[in-house]
mmCIF file of C-alpha atoms in Angstrom:
data_model
loop_
_atom_site.group_PDB
_atom_site.id
_atom_site.type_symbol
_atom_site.label_atom_id
_atom_site.label_comp_id
_atom_site.label_asym_id
_atom_site.label_seq_id
_atom_site.Cartn_x
_atom_site.Cartn_y
_atom_site.Cartn_z
ATOM 1 C CA UNK A 1 6.183 16.034 -9.273
ATOM 2 C CA UNK A 2 5.178 13.440 -6.404
ATOM 3 C CA UNK A 3 2.498 11.627 -8.566
ATOM 4 C CA UNK A 4 2.062 8.197 -9.764
ATOM 5 C CA UNK A 5 -0.195 8.088 -12.687
ATOM 6 C CA UNK A 6 -2.000 4.980 -13.969
ATOM 7 C CA UNK A 7 -4.046 4.224 -17.140
ATOM 8 C CA UNK A 8 -6.678 3.472 -17.703
ATOM 9 C CA UNK A 9 -8.871 4.156 -14.803
ATOM 10 C CA UNK A 10 -11.353 1.444 -15.382
ATOM 11 C CA UNK A 11 -11.185 -1.671 -17.549
ATOM 12 C CA UNK A 12 -13.648 -4.282 -18.529
ATOM 13 C CA UNK A 13 -12.376 -7.199 -20.324
ATOM 14 C CA UNK A 14 -13.389 -10.725 -21.495
ATOM 15 C CA UNK A 15 -11.616 -13.917 -20.419
ATOM 16 C CA UNK A 16 -10.047 -14.181 -23.896
ATOM 17 C CA UNK A 17 -8.832 -10.651 -24.134
ATOM 18 C CA UNK A 18 -5.451 -9.331 -23.895
ATOM 19 C CA UNK A 19 -4.918 -5.824 -22.220
ATOM 20 C CA UNK A 20 -2.368 -3.933 -20.459
ATOM 21 C CA UNK A 21 -2.209 -1.578 -17.392
ATOM 22 C CA UNK A 22 0.247 1.261 -17.375
ATOM 23 C CA UNK A 23 1.870 3.058 -14.708
ATOM 24 C CA UNK A 24 4.284 5.948 -14.969
ATOM 25 C CA UNK A 25 6.424 8.249 -12.249
ATOM 26 C CA UNK A 26 8.847 10.855 -12.654
ATOM 27 C CA UNK A 27 10.259 11.136 -9.016
ATOM 28 C CA UNK A 28 13.335 9.276 -10.103
ATOM 29 C CA UNK A 29 12.375 6.211 -7.988
ATOM 30 C CA UNK A 30 14.149 3.084 -8.527
ATOM 31 C CA UNK A 31 11.548 0.669 -7.080
ATOM 32 C CA UNK A 32 8.111 0.019 -8.460
ATOM 33 C CA UNK A 33 5.479 -2.250 -7.269
ATOM 34 C CA UNK A 34 2.195 -3.915 -8.347
ATOM 35 C CA UNK A 35 -0.394 -4.518 -5.893
ATOM 36 C CA UNK A 36 -4.006 -6.203 -6.154
ATOM 37 C CA UNK A 37 -6.851 -4.911 -4.033
ATOM 38 C CA UNK A 38 -10.147 -6.641 -3.498
ATOM 39 C CA UNK A 39 -12.993 -4.739 -1.999
ATOM 40 C CA UNK A 40 -12.597 -4.015 1.767
ATOM 41 C CA UNK A 41 -9.179 -5.793 1.844
ATOM 42 C CA UNK A 42 -5.602 -4.365 2.143
ATOM 43 C CA UNK A 43 -3.577 -4.587 -0.947
ATOM 44 C CA UNK A 44 -1.708 -7.562 -1.744
ATOM 45 C CA UNK A 45 1.796 -7.440 -3.160
ATOM 46 C CA UNK A 46 2.203 -9.004 -6.691
ATOM 47 C CA UNK A 47 5.608 -7.777 -8.057
ATOM 48 C CA UNK A 48 8.574 -5.515 -7.207
ATOM 49 C CA UNK A 49 10.825 -4.006 -9.697
ATOM 50 C CA UNK A 50 14.143 -2.591 -8.472
ATOM 51 C CA UNK A 51 16.216 -0.872 -11.025
ATOM 52 C CA UNK A 52 14.205 -2.202 -13.714
ATOM 53 C CA UNK A 53 14.788 -5.901 -12.649
ATOM 54 C CA UNK A 54 12.005 -8.086 -11.156
ATOM 55 C CA UNK A 55 13.081 -8.780 -7.653
ATOM 56 C CA UNK A 56 9.960 -10.221 -6.044
ATOM 57 C CA UNK A 57 7.090 -12.308 -7.784
ATOM 58 C CA UNK A 58 4.769 -13.139 -5.030
ATOM 59 C CA UNK A 59 3.698 -16.459 -6.635
ATOM 60 C CA UNK A 60 1.550 -14.608 -9.148
ATOM 61 C CA UNK A 61 -0.217 -16.678 -11.952
ATOM 62 C CA UNK A 62 1.429 -16.487 -15.302
ATOM 63 C CA UNK A 63 -1.769 -14.803 -16.944
ATOM 64 C CA UNK A 64 -0.244 -11.527 -15.095
ATOM 65 C CA UNK A 65 2.923 -10.530 -16.884
ATOM 66 C CA UNK A 66 4.753 -7.451 -15.630
ATOM 67 C CA UNK A 67 7.443 -5.368 -17.438
ATOM 68 C CA UNK A 68 9.582 -2.491 -16.751
ATOM 69 C CA UNK A 69 10.703 -0.904 -19.935
ATOM 70 C CA UNK A 70 12.613 1.914 -18.069
ATOM 71 C CA UNK A 71 12.898 3.334 -14.793
ATOM 72 C CA UNK A 72 9.808 5.587 -15.204
ATOM 73 C CA UNK A 73 7.420 3.051 -16.559
ATOM 74 C CA UNK A 74 5.835 -0.134 -15.352
ATOM 75 C CA UNK A 75 3.294 -2.377 -17.254
ATOM 76 C CA UNK A 76 1.181 -5.195 -16.220
ATOM 77 C CA UNK A 77 0.207 -7.310 -19.215
ATOM 78 C CA UNK A 78 -3.145 -9.312 -18.787
ATOM 79 C CA UNK A 79 -4.258 -12.443 -20.683
ATOM 80 C CA UNK A 80 -6.795 -15.083 -20.176
ATOM 81 C CA UNK A 81 -8.032 -13.655 -16.819
ATOM 82 C CA UNK A 82 -10.577 -15.064 -14.625
ATOM 83 C CA UNK A 83 -13.508 -13.162 -13.168
ATOM 84 C CA UNK A 84 -11.962 -13.806 -9.769
ATOM 85 C CA UNK A 85 -9.137 -11.255 -10.876
ATOM 86 C CA UNK A 86 -11.573 -8.510 -10.853
ATOM 87 C CA UNK A 87 -10.255 -5.957 -8.471
ATOM 88 C CA UNK A 88 -8.332 -2.576 -8.164
ATOM 89 C CA UNK A 89 -4.747 -2.817 -9.379
ATOM 90 C CA UNK A 90 -2.390 -0.231 -7.689
ATOM 91 C CA UNK A 91 1.086 0.787 -8.869
ATOM 92 C CA UNK A 92 3.368 2.235 -6.341
ATOM 93 C CA UNK A 93 6.829 3.470 -6.376
ATOM 94 C CA UNK A 94 9.645 4.087 -3.818
ATOM 95 C CA UNK A 95 13.040 5.840 -3.741
ATOM 96 C CA UNK A 96 14.801 2.609 -3.323
ATOM 97 C CA UNK A 97 14.344 -0.898 -2.426
ATOM 98 C CA UNK A 98 16.300 -2.171 0.836
ATOM 99 C CA UNK A 99 18.530 0.610 -0.006
ATOM 100 C CA UNK A 100 18.766 1.697 3.919
ATOM 101 C CA UNK A 101 17.120 4.638 5.445
ATOM 102 C CA UNK A 102 13.425 4.759 6.283
ATOM 103 C CA UNK A 103 12.676 7.228 3.464
ATOM 104 C CA UNK A 104 13.553 4.789 1.043
ATOM 105 C CA UNK A 105 10.707 2.489 1.888
ATOM 106 C CA UNK A 106 7.849 5.026 1.655
ATOM 107 C CA UNK A 107 5.724 4.044 -1.102
ATOM 108 C CA UNK A 108 3.823 6.463 -3.553
ATOM 109 C CA UNK A 109 0.632 5.015 -4.841
ATOM 110 C CA UNK A 110 -1.356 5.752 -7.920
ATOM 111 C CA UNK A 111 -5.189 5.937 -8.019
ATOM 112 C CA UNK A 112 -5.414 2.477 -9.314
ATOM 113 C CA UNK A 113 -7.087 0.679 -12.270
ATOM 114 C CA UNK A 114 -10.401 -0.855 -11.615
ATOM 115 C CA UNK A 115 -10.498 -4.020 -13.391
ATOM 116 C CA UNK A 116 -13.711 -6.194 -14.206
ATOM 117 C CA UNK A 117 -13.148 -9.439 -15.969
ATOM 118 C CA UNK A 118 -16.421 -10.660 -17.593
ATOM 119 C CA UNK B 1 3.108 -16.818 7.356
ATOM 120 C CA UNK B 2 2.796 -13.180 8.099
ATOM 121 C CA UNK B 3 -0.048 -12.162 10.391
ATOM 122 C CA UNK B 4 -1.026 -8.520 10.714
ATOM 123 C CA UNK B 5 -4.301 -7.742 12.297
ATOM 124 C CA UNK B 6 -6.113 -4.828 13.806
ATOM 125 C CA UNK B 7 -8.223 -4.867 17.015
ATOM 126 C CA UNK B 8 -11.068 -2.654 15.735
ATOM 127 C CA UNK B 9 -12.249 -2.982 11.914
ATOM 128 C CA UNK B 10 -14.493 -0.005 12.230
ATOM 129 C CA UNK B 11 -13.983 2.938 14.494
ATOM 130 C CA UNK B 12 -16.612 5.894 14.552
ATOM 131 C CA UNK B 13 -15.704 9.105 16.376
ATOM 132 C CA UNK B 14 -17.152 12.580 16.816
ATOM 133 C CA UNK B 15 -15.590 15.340 15.015
ATOM 134 C CA UNK B 16 -13.006 17.306 17.247
ATOM 135 C CA UNK B 17 -12.263 14.048 19.338
ATOM 136 C CA UNK B 18 -9.127 12.065 19.255
ATOM 137 C CA UNK B 19 -8.896 8.758 17.464
ATOM 138 C CA UNK B 20 -6.619 5.696 18.022
ATOM 139 C CA UNK B 21 -6.313 3.008 15.548
ATOM 140 C CA UNK B 22 -4.380 -0.023 16.640
ATOM 141 C CA UNK B 23 -2.338 -2.727 14.885
ATOM 142 C CA UNK B 24 -0.917 -6.101 15.977
ATOM 143 C CA UNK B 25 1.857 -7.627 13.856
ATOM 144 C CA UNK B 26 3.492 -11.119 14.284
ATOM 145 C CA UNK B 27 6.845 -10.707 12.280
ATOM 146 C CA UNK B 28 9.630 -9.707 14.809
ATOM 147 C CA UNK B 29 11.907 -9.218 12.037
ATOM 148 C CA UNK B 30 9.900 -5.966 11.029
ATOM 149 C CA UNK B 31 12.142 -3.079 11.437
ATOM 150 C CA UNK B 32 10.176 -0.290 9.923
ATOM 151 C CA UNK B 33 6.577 0.818 10.281
ATOM 152 C CA UNK B 34 4.304 2.924 8.154
ATOM 153 C CA UNK B 35 0.660 4.112 8.471
ATOM 154 C CA UNK B 36 -1.192 4.564 5.106
ATOM 155 C CA UNK B 37 -4.563 6.249 4.726
ATOM 156 C CA UNK B 38 -6.957 5.309 1.948
ATOM 157 C CA UNK B 39 -9.620 7.396 0.964
ATOM 158 C CA UNK B 40 -12.506 6.032 -1.236
ATOM 159 C CA UNK B 41 -11.674 5.753 -4.927
ATOM 160 C CA UNK B 42 -7.772 6.455 -4.203
ATOM 161 C CA UNK B 43 -4.596 4.781 -3.582
ATOM 162 C CA UNK B 44 -3.034 4.484 -0.199
ATOM 163 C CA UNK B 45 -1.318 7.658 0.950
ATOM 164 C CA UNK B 46 1.584 7.836 3.344
ATOM 165 C CA UNK B 47 0.926 9.294 6.780
ATOM 166 C CA UNK B 48 3.716 8.710 9.061
ATOM 167 C CA UNK B 49 6.360 6.221 9.672
ATOM 168 C CA UNK B 50 8.638 4.980 12.650
ATOM 169 C CA UNK B 51 11.884 3.109 12.753
ATOM 170 C CA UNK B 52 12.160 -0.049 14.943
ATOM 171 C CA UNK B 53 14.660 1.789 17.235
ATOM 172 C CA UNK B 54 12.027 4.547 18.245
ATOM 173 C CA UNK B 55 8.851 4.166 20.430
ATOM 174 C CA UNK B 56 7.167 7.201 19.469
ATOM 175 C CA UNK B 57 7.109 9.679 16.633
ATOM 176 C CA UNK B 58 4.924 12.788 16.007
ATOM 177 C CA UNK B 59 3.713 14.532 13.076
ATOM 178 C CA UNK B 60 1.188 16.925 12.219
ATOM 179 C CA UNK B 61 -1.901 16.007 14.361
ATOM 180 C CA UNK B 62 -0.592 12.506 14.213
ATOM 181 C CA UNK B 63 1.515 10.322 16.676
ATOM 182 C CA UNK B 64 2.693 6.822 16.058
ATOM 183 C CA UNK B 65 3.542 4.607 18.886
ATOM 184 C CA UNK B 66 5.360 1.256 18.888
ATOM 185 C CA UNK B 67 5.830 -1.453 21.359
ATOM 186 C CA UNK B 68 8.148 -4.035 19.852
ATOM 187 C CA UNK B 69 7.908 -6.091 23.133
ATOM 188 C CA UNK B 70 4.379 -6.975 22.365
ATOM 189 C CA UNK B 71 4.298 -6.200 18.643
ATOM 190 C CA UNK B 72 1.638 -3.366 18.751
ATOM 191 C CA UNK B 73 1.488 -0.240 16.830
ATOM 192 C CA UNK B 74 -0.895 2.538 17.118
ATOM 193 C CA UNK B 75 -1.842 5.602 15.335
ATOM 194 C CA UNK B 76 -3.226 8.695 17.204
ATOM 195 C CA UNK B 77 -5.103 11.387 15.417
ATOM 196 C CA UNK B 78 -5.859 14.580 17.433
ATOM 197 C CA UNK B 79 -8.865 16.649 16.933
ATOM 198 C CA UNK B 80 -10.243 14.335 14.197
ATOM 199 C CA UNK B 81 -11.723 15.948 11.387
ATOM 200 C CA UNK B 82 -14.449 14.806 8.525
ATOM 201 C CA UNK B 83 -11.454 14.635 6.061
ATOM 202 C CA UNK B 84 -9.684 11.937 8.243
ATOM 203 C CA UNK B 85 -12.698 9.664 7.261
ATOM 204 C CA UNK B 86 -10.907 6.773 5.507
ATOM 205 C CA UNK B 87 -9.341 3.332 5.972
ATOM 206 C CA UNK B 88 -5.986 3.134 7.566
ATOM 207 C CA UNK B 89 -3.459 0.399 7.202
ATOM 208 C CA UNK B 90 -0.394 -0.432 9.104
ATOM 209 C CA UNK B 91 2.494 -1.622 7.247
ATOM 210 C CA UNK B 92 5.091 -3.468 9.215
ATOM 211 C CA UNK B 93 7.978 -3.833 6.782
ATOM 212 C CA UNK B 94 11.521 -5.355 6.691
ATOM 213 C CA UNK B 95 14.032 -6.214 3.675
ATOM 214 C CA UNK B 96 11.531 -7.753 1.427
ATOM 215 C CA UNK B 97 8.244 -7.963 3.156
ATOM 216 C CA UNK B 98 5.535 -5.837 2.112
ATOM 217 C CA UNK B 99 2.383 -6.775 3.997
ATOM 218 C CA UNK B 100 -0.509 -4.460 4.954
ATOM 219 C CA UNK B 101 -2.717 -4.950 7.970
ATOM 220 C CA UNK B 102 -6.061 -5.638 7.534
ATOM 221 C CA UNK B 103 -7.348 -2.085 7.747
ATOM 222 C CA UNK B 104 -9.484 -0.057 10.124
ATOM 223 C CA UNK B 105 -12.286 1.995 8.849
ATOM 224 C CA UNK B 106 -12.456 5.517 10.482
ATOM 225 C CA UNK B 107 -15.893 7.217 10.403
ATOM 226 C CA UNK B 108 -15.969 10.756 11.728
ATOM 227 C CA UNK B 109 -19.376 11.966 12.842
ATOM 228 C CA UNK B 110 -20.106 15.823 12.410
#
């Protein structure tokens, strides 16, 4: 199984709502990532988890709150978002993080959640 | 900050021709390089990678060339097919840097 799954595929939420994005992988990967991608732009890194611990936070606003309950799951909790937060949110996983060997750097991406904030 | 750019934001090629997609990067500490392909409505998909101690690596119909002297990376696709139509991103990485290039859209004309 080389798949990263993300739910939901689409999400529309108001600025006062609280919602969560979910990501799951069963490849035994120990690093998981959240990216944000605006239309016609490259993905931008938000968070990196390594061995279920937050390793990188790219100065993301606190209205985005990541959580890694176990090695297979990654959540992104959303609260009080702004319309400019509308984007495609991508989850990825990799074998390791700075674990040495190029194969550990290859990231497997999910299809993303298309988020619209109204 | 990181600067990763591409020479050609959009590339149109005839089916069967070879395609070359370029990427310039600025971080001399980058020690591995990955090319990703992103089709419409999908997440990026790994194509090929190369380590900084190599200058060329070949896969199936794809070749990646690395010139560290001028900080330039290219992806060559042989006999381009309609299924190759997508946006291609380079990804020069190192220990804790995860930046994608700005992307090149490849259009394959039948």
